[in-house]
Short mmCIF file of C-alpha atoms in Angstrom, two decimals:
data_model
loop_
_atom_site.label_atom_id
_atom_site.label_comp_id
_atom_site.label_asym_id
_atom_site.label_seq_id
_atom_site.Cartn_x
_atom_site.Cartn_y
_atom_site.Cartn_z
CA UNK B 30 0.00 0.00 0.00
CA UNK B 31 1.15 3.09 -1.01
CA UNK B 32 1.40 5.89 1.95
CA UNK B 33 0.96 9.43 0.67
CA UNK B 34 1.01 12.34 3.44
CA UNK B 35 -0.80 16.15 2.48
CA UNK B 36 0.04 18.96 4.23
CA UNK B 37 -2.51 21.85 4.08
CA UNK B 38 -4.17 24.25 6.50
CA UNK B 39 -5.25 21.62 9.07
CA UNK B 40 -1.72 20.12 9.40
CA UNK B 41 0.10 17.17 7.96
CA UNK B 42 -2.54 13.88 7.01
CA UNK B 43 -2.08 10.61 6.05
CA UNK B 44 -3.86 9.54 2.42
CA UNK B 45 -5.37 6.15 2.13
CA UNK B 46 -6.01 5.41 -1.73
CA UNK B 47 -9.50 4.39 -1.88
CA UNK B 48 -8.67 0.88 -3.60
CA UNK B 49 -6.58 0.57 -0.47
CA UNK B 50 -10.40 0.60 1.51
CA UNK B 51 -11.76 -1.47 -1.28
CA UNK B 52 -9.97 -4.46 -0.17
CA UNK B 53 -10.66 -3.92 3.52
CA UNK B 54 -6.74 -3.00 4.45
CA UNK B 55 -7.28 -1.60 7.62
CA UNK B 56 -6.30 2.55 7.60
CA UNK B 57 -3.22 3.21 9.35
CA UNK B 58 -2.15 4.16 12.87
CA UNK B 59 -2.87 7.75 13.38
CA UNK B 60 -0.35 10.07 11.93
CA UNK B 61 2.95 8.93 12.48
CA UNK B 62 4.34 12.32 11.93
CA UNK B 63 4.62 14.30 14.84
CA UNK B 64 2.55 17.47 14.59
CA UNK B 65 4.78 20.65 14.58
CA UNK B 66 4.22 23.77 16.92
CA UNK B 67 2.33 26.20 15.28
CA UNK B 68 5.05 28.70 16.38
CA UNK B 69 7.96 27.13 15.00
CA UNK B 70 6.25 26.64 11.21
CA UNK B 71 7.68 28.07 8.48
CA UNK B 72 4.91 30.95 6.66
CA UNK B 73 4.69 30.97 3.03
CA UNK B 74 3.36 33.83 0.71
CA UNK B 75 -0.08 32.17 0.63
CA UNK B 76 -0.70 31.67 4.37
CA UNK B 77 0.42 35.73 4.64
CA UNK B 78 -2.27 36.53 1.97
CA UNK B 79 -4.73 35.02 4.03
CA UNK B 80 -3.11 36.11 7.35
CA UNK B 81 -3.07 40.06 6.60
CA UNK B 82 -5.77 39.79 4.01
CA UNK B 83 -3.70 41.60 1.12
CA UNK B 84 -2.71 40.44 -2.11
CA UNK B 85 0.59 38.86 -3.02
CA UNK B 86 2.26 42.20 -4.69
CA UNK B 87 1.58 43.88 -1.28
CA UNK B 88 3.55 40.84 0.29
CA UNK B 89 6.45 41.30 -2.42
CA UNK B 90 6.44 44.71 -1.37
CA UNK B 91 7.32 44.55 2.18
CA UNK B 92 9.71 42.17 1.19
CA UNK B 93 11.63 44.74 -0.80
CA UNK B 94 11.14 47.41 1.55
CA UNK B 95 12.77 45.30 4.38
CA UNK B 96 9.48 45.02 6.36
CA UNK B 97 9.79 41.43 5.77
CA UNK B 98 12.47 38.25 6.01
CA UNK B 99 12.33 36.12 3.32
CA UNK B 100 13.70 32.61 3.65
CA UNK B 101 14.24 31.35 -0.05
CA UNK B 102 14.13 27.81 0.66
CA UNK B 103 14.58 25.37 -2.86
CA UNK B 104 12.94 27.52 -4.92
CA UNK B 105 10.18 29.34 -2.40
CA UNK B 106 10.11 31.98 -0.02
CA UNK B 107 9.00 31.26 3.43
CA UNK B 108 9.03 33.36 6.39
CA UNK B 109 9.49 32.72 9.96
CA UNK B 110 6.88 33.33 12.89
CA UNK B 111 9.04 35.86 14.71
CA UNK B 112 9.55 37.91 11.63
CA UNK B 113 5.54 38.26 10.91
CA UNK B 114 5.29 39.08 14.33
CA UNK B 115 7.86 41.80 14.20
CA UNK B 116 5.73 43.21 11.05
CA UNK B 117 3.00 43.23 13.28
CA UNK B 118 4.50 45.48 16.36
CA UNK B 119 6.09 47.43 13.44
CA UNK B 120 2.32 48.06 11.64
CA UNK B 121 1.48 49.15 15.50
CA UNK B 122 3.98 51.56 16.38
CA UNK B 123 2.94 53.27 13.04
CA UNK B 124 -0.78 53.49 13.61
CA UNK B 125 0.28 54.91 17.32
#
């Protein structure tokens, strides 16, 4: 049986190929994978889109303005936690 993990929104999931449940194999054990702190994942440009509900030039934009830490990571950018939260205080001392 083949074992094929997605990783989305809602973590990291085990996928069990529905000819797999055709032949009554039993699903596996729950996720092997441990489950990573929210705080120590990795952002990408998507998850700040929806985070700060602006579009993905805006994003590119803060990059190049230093407002933002990218981490170019085989061919994407990522970004850590402590760096969006930085961009947060930052986007609060302004508005003060």
């Amino acid at each position: 049986m083949k074992r094929i993990f997605i990783m989305d929104d809602n973590g990291i999931r085990e996928y069990v190929p529905a000819d797999s449940l055709q032949k009554n194999i039993p699903p596996p054990a729950e996720n092997p994978i441990e489950e990573i702190e929210v705080e120590d994942q990795l952002l990408t440009i998507a998850d700040l889109v929806k985070k700060f509900r602006v579009t993905r030039p805006t994003i590119y934009a803060w990059i190049e303005k230093g407002f933002l830490k990218k981490i170019p990571l085989g061919g994407r950018v990522l970004f850590h936690p402590d760096d969006i939260n930085a961009l947060i205080e930052k986007m609060r001392e302004a508005s003060s």
